[in-house]
Short mmCIF file of C-alpha atoms in Angstrom, two decimals:
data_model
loop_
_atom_site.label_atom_id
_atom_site.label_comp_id
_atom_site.label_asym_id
_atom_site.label_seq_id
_atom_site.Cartn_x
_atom_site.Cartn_y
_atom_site.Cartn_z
CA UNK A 1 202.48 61.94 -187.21
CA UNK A 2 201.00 59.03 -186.17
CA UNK A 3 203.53 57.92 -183.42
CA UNK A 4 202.85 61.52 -182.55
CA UNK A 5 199.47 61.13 -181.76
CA UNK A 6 199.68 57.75 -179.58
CA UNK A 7 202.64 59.75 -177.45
CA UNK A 8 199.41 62.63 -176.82
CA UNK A 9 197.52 59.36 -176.29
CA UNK A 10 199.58 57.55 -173.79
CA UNK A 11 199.96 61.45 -171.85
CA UNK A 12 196.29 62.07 -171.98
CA UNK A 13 195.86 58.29 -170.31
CA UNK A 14 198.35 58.87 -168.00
CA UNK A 15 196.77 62.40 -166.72
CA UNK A 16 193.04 60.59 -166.21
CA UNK A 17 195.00 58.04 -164.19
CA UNK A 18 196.77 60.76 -162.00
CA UNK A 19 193.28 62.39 -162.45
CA UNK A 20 191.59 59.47 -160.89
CA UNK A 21 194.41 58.47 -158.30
CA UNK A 22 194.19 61.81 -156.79
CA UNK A 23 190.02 61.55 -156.21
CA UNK A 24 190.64 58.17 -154.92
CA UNK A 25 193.03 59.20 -152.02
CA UNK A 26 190.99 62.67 -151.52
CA UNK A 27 187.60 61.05 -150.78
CA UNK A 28 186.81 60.51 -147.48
CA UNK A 29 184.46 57.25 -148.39
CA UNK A 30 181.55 57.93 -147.03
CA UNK A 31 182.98 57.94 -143.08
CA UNK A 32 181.49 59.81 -140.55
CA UNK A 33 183.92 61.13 -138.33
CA UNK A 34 181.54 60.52 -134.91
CA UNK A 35 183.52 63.27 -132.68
CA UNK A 36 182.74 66.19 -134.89
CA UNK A 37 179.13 64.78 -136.05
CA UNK A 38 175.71 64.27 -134.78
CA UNK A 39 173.81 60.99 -136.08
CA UNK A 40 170.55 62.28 -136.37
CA UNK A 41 168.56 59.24 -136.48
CA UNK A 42 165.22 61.03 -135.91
CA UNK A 43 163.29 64.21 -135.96
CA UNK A 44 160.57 65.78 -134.27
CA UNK A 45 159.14 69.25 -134.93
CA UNK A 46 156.89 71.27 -132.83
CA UNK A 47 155.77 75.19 -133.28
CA UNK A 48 155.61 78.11 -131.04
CA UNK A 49 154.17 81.08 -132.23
CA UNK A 50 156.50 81.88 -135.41
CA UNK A 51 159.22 79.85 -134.28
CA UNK A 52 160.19 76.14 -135.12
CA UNK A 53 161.13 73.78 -131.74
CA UNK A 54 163.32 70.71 -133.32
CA UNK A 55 164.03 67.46 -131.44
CA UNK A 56 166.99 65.94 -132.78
CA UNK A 57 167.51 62.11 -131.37
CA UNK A 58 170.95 61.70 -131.70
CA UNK A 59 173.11 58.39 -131.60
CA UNK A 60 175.75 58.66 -129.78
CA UNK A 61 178.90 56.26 -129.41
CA UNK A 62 179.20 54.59 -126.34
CA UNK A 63 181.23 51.12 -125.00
CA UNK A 64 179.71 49.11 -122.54
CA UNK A 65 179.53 45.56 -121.12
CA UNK A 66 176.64 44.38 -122.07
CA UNK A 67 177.84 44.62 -125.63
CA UNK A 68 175.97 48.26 -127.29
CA UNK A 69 178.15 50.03 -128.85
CA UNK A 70 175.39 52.98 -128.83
CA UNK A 71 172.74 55.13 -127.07
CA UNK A 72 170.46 58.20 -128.16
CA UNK A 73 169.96 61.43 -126.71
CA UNK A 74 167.57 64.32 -127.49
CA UNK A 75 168.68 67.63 -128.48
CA UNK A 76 166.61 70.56 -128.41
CA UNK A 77 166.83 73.51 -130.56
CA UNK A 78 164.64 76.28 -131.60
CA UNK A 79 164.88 78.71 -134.50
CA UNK A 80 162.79 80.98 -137.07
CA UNK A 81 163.29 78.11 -139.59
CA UNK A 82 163.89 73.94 -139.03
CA UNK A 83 167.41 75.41 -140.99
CA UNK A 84 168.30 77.63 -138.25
CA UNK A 85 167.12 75.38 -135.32
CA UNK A 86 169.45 72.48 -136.93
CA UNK A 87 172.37 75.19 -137.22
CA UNK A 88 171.63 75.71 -133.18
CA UNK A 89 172.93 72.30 -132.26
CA UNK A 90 176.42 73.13 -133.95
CA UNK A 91 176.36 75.76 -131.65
CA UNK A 92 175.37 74.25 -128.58
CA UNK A 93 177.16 70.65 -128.90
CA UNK A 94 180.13 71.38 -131.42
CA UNK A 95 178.73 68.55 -133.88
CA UNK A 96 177.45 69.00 -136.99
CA UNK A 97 174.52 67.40 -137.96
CA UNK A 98 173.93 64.52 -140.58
CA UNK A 99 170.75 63.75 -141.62
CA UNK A 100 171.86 60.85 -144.13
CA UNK A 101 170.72 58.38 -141.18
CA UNK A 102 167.30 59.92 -140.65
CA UNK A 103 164.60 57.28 -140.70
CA UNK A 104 161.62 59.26 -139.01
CA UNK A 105 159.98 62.89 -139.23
CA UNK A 106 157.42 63.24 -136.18
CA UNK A 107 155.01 66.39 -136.10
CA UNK A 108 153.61 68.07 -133.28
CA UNK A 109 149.90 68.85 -132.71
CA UNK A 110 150.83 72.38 -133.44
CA UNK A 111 152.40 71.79 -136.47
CA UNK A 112 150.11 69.26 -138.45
CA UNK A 113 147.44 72.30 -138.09
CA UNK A 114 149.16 74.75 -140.05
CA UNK A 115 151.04 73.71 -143.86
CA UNK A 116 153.12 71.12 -142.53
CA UNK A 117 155.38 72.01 -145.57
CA UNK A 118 156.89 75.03 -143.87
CA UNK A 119 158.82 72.74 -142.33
CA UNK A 120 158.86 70.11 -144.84
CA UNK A 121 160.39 71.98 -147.21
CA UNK A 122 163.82 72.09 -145.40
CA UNK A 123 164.02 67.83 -146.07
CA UNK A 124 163.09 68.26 -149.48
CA UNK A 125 166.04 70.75 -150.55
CA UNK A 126 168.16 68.58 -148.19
CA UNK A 127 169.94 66.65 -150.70
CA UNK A 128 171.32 63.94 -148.29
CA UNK A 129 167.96 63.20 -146.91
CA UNK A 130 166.36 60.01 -148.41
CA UNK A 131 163.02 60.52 -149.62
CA UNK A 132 161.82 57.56 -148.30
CA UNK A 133 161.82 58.86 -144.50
CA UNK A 134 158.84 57.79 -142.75
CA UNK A 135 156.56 60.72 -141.83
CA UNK A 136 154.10 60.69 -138.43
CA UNK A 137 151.98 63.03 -136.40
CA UNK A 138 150.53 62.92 -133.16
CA UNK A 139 148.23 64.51 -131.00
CA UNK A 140 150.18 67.12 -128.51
CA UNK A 141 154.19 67.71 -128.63
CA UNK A 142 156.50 65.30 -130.98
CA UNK A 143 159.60 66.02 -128.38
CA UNK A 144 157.68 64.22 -125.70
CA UNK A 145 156.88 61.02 -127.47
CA UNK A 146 160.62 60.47 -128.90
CA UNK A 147 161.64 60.68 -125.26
CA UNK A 148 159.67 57.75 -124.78
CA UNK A 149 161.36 55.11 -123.48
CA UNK A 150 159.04 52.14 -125.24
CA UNK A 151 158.97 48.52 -123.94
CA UNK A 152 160.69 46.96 -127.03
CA UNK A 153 163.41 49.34 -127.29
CA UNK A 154 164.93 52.17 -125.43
CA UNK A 155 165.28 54.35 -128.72
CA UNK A 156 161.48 56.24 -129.43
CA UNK A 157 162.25 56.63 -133.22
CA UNK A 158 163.86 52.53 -133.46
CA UNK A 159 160.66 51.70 -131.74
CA UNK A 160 158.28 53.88 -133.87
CA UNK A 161 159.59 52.73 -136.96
CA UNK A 162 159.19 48.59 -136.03
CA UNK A 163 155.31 49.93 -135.87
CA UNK A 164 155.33 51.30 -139.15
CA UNK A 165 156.86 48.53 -141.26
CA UNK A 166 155.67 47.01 -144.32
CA UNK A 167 154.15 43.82 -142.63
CA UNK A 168 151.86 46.00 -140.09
CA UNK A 169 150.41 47.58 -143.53
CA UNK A 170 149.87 44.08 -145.09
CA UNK A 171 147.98 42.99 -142.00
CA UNK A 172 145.79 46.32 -142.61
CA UNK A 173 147.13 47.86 -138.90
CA UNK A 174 148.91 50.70 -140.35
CA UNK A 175 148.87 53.27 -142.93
CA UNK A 176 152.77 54.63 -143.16
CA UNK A 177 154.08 56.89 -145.46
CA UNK A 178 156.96 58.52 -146.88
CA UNK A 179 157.76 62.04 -147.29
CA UNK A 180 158.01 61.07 -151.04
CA UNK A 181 154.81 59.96 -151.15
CA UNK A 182 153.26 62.53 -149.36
CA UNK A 183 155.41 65.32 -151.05
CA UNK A 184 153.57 64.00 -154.27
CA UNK A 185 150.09 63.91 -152.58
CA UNK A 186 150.30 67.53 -151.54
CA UNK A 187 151.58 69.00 -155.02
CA UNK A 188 148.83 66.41 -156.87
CA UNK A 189 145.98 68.49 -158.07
CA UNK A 190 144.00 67.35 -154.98
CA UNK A 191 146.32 68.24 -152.38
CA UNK A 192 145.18 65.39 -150.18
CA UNK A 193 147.98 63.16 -147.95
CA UNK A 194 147.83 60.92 -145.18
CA UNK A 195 150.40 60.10 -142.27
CA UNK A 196 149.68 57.79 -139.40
CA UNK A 197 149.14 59.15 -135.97
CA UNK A 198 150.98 58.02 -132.89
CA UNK A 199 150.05 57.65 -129.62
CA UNK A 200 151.44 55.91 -126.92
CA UNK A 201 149.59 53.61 -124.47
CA UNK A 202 150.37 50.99 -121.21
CA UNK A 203 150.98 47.46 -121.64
CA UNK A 204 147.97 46.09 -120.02
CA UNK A 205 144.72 47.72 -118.43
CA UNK A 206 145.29 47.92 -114.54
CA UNK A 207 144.17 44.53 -112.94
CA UNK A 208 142.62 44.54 -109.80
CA UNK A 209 144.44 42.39 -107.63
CA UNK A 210 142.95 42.56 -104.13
CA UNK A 211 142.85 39.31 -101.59
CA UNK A 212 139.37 38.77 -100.73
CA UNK A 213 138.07 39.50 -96.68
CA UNK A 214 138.31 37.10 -94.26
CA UNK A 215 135.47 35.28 -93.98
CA UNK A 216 132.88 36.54 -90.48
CA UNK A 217 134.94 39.33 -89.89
CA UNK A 218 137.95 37.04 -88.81
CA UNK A 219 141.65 38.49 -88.69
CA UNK A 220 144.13 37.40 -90.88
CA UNK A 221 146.44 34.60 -90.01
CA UNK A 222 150.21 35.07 -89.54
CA UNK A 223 150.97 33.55 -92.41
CA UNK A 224 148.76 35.62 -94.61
CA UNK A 225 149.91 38.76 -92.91
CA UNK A 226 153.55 37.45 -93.69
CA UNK A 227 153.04 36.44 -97.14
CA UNK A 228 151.03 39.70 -98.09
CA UNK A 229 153.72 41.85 -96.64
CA UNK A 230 156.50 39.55 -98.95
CA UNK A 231 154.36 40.15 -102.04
CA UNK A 232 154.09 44.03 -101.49
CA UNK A 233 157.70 44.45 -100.73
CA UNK A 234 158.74 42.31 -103.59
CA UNK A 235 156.08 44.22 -105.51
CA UNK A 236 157.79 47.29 -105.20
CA UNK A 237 161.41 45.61 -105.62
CA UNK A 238 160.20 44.69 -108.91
CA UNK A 239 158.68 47.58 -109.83
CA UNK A 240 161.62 49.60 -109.26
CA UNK A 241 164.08 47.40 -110.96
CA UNK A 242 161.97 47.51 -114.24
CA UNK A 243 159.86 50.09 -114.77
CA UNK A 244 156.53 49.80 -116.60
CA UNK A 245 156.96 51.03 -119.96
CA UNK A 246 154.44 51.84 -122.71
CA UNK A 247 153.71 50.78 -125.89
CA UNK A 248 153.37 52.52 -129.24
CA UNK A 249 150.53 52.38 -131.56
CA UNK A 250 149.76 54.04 -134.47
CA UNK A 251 146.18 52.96 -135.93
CA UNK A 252 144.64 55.82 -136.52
CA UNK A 253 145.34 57.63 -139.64
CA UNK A 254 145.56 62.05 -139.92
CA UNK A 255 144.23 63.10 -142.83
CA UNK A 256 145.53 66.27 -144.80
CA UNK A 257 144.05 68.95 -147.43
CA UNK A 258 146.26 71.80 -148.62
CA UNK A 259 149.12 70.57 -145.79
CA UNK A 260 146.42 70.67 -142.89
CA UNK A 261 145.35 68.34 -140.79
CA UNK A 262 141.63 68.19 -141.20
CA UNK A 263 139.88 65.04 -140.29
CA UNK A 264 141.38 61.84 -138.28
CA UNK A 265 140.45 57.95 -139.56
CA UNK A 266 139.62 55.36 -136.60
CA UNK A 267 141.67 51.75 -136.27
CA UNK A 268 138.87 50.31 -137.93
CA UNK A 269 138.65 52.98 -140.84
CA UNK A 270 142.32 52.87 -141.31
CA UNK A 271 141.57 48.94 -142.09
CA UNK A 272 139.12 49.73 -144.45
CA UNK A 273 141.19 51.83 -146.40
CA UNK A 274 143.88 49.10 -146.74
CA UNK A 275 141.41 46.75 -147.81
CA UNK A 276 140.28 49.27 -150.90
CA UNK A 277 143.95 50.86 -152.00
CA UNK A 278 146.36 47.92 -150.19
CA UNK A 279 147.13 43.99 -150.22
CA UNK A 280 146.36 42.53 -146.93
CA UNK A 281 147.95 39.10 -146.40
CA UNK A 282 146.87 37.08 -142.92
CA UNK A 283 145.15 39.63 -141.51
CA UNK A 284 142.88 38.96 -138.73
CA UNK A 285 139.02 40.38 -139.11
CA UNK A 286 136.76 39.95 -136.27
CA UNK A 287 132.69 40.46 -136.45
CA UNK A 288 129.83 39.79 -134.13
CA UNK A 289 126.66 37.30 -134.98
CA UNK A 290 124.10 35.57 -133.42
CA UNK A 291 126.12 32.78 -133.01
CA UNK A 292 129.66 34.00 -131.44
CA UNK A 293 132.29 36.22 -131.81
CA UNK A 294 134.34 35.24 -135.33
CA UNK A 295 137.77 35.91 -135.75
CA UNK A 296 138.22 35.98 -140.01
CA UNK A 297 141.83 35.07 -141.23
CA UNK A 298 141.61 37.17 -144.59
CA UNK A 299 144.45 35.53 -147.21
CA UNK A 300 144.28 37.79 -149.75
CA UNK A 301 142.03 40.78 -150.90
CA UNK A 302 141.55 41.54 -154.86
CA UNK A 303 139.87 45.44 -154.88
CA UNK A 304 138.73 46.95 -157.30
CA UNK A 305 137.61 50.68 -157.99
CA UNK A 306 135.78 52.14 -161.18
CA UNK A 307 135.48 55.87 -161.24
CA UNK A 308 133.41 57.46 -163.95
CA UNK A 309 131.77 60.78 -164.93
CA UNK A 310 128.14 61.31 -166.41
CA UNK A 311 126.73 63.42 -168.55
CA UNK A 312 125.45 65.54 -165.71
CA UNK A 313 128.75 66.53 -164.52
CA UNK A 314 128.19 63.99 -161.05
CA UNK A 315 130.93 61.42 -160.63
CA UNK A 316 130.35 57.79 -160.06
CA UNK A 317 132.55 55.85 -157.37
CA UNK A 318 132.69 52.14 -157.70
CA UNK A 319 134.04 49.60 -155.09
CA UNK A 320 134.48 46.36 -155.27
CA UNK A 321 136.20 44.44 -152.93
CA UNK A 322 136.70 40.61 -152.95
CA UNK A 323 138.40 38.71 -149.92
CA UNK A 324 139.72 35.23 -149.61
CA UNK A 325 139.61 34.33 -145.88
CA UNK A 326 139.06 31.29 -143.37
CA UNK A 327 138.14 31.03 -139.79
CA UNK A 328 140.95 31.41 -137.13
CA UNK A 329 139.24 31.54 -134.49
CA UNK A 330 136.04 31.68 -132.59
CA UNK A 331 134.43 32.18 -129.11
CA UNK A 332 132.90 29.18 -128.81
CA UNK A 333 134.97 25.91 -128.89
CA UNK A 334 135.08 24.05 -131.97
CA UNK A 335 133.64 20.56 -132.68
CA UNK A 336 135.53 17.17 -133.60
CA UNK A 337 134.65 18.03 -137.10
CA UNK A 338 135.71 21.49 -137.56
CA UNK A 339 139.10 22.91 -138.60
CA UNK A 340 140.11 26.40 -138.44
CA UNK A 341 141.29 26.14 -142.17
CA UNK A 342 137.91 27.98 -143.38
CA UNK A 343 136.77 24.68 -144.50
CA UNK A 344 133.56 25.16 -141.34
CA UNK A 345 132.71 28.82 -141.58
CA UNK A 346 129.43 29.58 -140.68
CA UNK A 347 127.79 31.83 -143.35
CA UNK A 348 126.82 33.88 -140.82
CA UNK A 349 130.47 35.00 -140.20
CA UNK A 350 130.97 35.61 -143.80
CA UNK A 351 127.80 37.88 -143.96
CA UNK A 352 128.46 39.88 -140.62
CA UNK A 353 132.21 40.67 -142.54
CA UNK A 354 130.61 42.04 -145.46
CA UNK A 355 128.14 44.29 -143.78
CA UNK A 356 130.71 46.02 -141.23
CA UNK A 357 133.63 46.13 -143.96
CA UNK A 358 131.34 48.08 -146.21
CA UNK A 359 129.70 50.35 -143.73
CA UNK A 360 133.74 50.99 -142.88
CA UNK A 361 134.77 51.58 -146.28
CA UNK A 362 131.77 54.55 -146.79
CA UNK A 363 132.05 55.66 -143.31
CA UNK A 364 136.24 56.24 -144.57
CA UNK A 365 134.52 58.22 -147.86
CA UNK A 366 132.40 60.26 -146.21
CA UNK A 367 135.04 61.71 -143.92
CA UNK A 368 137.25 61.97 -146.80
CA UNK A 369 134.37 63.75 -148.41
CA UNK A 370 133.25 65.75 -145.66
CA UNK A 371 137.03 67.19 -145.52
CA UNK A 372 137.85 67.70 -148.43
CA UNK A 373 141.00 65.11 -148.46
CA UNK A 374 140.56 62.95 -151.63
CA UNK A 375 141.81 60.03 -149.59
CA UNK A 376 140.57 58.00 -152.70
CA UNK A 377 142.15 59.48 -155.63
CA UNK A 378 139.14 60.43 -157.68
CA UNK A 379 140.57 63.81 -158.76
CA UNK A 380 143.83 61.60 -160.26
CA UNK A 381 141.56 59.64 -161.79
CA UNK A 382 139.57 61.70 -163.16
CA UNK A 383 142.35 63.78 -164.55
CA UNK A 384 143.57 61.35 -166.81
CA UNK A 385 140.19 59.78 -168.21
CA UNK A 386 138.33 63.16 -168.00
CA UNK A 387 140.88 65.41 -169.21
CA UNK A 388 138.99 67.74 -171.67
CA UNK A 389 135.96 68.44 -168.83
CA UNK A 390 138.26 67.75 -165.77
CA UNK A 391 138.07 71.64 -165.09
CA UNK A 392 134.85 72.76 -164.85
CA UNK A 393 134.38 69.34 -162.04
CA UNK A 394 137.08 69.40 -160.27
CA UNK A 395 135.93 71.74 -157.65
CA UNK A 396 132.81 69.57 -157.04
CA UNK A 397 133.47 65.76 -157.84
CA UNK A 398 134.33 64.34 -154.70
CA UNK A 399 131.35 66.51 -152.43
CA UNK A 400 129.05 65.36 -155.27
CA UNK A 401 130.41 61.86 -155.80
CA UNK A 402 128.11 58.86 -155.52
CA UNK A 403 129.23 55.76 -154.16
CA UNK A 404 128.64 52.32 -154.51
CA UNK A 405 130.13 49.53 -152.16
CA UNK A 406 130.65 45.90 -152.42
CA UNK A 407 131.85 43.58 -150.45
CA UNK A 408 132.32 39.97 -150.76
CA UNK A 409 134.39 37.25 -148.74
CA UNK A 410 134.43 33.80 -150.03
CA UNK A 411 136.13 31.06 -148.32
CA UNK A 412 139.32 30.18 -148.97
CA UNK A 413 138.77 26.61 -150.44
#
């Protein structure tokens, strides 16, 4: 019986190898066959009327002698649903494509003012999506800005993304976000999200180069006339052998309620914001006194926020906000004596921070109150401290919040 029993054994062991064997040499390890599939690397989606306009940027194989093995092109395709817009570029192309690569999700003007989610939902039940796809708007049509052709790179979505790294949020810059995070921000009980807007903008202001007149009226020389016409033709020469190309930026910061775009947060009230929720490391702060212009190195913020609810059914919302920073820099030159370690400050400097930072922070509230976005999370709060009379507040805590702001920098030694 027994040597019975190790034969069934051995057979059984043998099977889950032939089992296994058979997987092994079936699976197609992950490889992308790149003549029958389209790379989607990013995605922009506009609306018209009841249909959905999708802007695929696709990469797209290509050998050349200066050593890139790739380029990206833009594919657009309309439908009733993003579903049946994606199933258009099978159609048109003969490639199938593969979100797995997707890195960005851009929405159109159009589409950030109705429930962005009717198109969201499509890269939620997409199960090769990641989750962690960064998600922008911007103001007019997201087709047009991925066929930007930025300054540091020829891909829109490579150079979009570079903007909305992890290091432009620690220097307070930027407010990214993923559609995780946003997913979660919409189904919260607040239904308040955020996504960065982008815009795009030249390298430089124009500069106004003009050669002064002659002095009495007099004629140009020769030579002038000679080296003013080399300029202008090399000027042009220049000109058309690299075009000027812009630059993206991506301060500001949409605000949602419901899936909605309601209200819009400036540069500086996107700062503010990452100064209160964020941890800012080296970024630069600069303030106006009596004295100079001040540019602030701020090391490291500590914040901290206290939301409770009295007995009269009004919420309290505390913030507290404590910066380490030193001086980097200043408009006036700096004496023998003084470093630009934050050892000199002027106290002036510190004081003119602390006023602007905290009229930023509640100007940030009050838009976030006026719209209805609890940017600040006082519903989540509130929810899990003030569970038993969450209900009968919830509709009214953040328009009858009161808030209290603080402020403090202290120097870094």
């Amino acid at each position: 019986m027994r040597k019975l029993h190790q034969k069934n054994t051995v057979r059984y062991f043998l099977i889950v190898i032939a089992l296994l064997f058979f997987l092994f040499l079936s699976g197609d390890f992950g490889l992308v066959d790149v003549q029958k599939t389209a790379i989607v690397m990013a995605v922009g989606i506009d609306r018209e009327e009841d249909a959905f306009i999708v802007t695929s940027q696709i990469a797209v194989p290509k050998a050349s002698d200066s050593g890139k093995s790739s380029e990206t092109v833009q594919i657009v395709s309309r439908g009733k649903t993003v579903a049946d817009a994606f199933e258009e570029i099978n159609a048109k192309t003969g490639w199938y494509p593969k979100l797995v690569f997707c890195r960005l999700i851009l929405l159109g003007e159009k589409t950030a003012q109705n429930n962005v989610f009717d198109a969201l939902d499509f890269f939620l039940l997409d199960e090769y999506i990641s989750d962690n796809c960064l998600l922008a708007t911007c103001d007019g049509q997201a087709k047009d800005l991925l066929n930007v052709k930025a300054l540091v790179d020829a891909s829109g979505s490579v150079a979009i993304q570079k903007i909305l790294s992890s290091h432009a949020q620690r220097v307070g810059t930027v407010l990214p976000t993923t559609l995780r995070e946003f997913s979660i921000g919409y189904y919260s009980e607040s239904k308040s999200a955020f996504m960065p807007v982008l815009k795009t903008q030249p390298q430089q202001d124009p500069v106004d180069d003009t050669s002064p007149n002659p002095p009495n009226g007099a004629a140009p020389s020769a030579a002038t006339q000679a080296q003013t016409s080399a300029q202008e033709n090399g000027g042009k020469n220049a000109e058309n052998k690299d075009e000027e190309k812009p630059i993206f930026s991506a301060g500001e910061t949409a605000l949602f309620y419901a899936g909605k775009r309601v209200a819009t947060l400036t540069e500086e009230e996107t700062f503010a914001f990452n100064a209160v929720k964020n941890k800012l490391r080296l970024a630069a702060y600069s303030v106006e006194t009596n004295e100079g212009a001040y540019t602030l190195s701020l090391k490291r913020n500590s914040p901290k926020t206290v939301c409770t609810l009295g007995k009269n059914g009004r919420v309290s919302y505390q913030i507290h906000v404590k910066i380490s920073a030193g001086l980097l820099d200043s408009a006036n030159a700096f004496s023998k004596t003084e470093g630009i370690d934050g050892g000199d400050t002027p106290p002036s400097a510190y004081q003119a921070a602390e006023k602007l930072l905290a009229a930023q922070i509640s100007s940030t509230f009050e838009k976030s109150r006026v719209s209805g976005c609890d940017l600040f999370g006082l519903l989540e709060t509130l929810q899990k401290r003030e569970n038993k009379r969450f209900e009968s507040v919830k509709t009214t805590a953040l328009e009858n919040a009161a808030l209290t702001v603080r402020v403090q920098f202290q120097n870094i030694r």
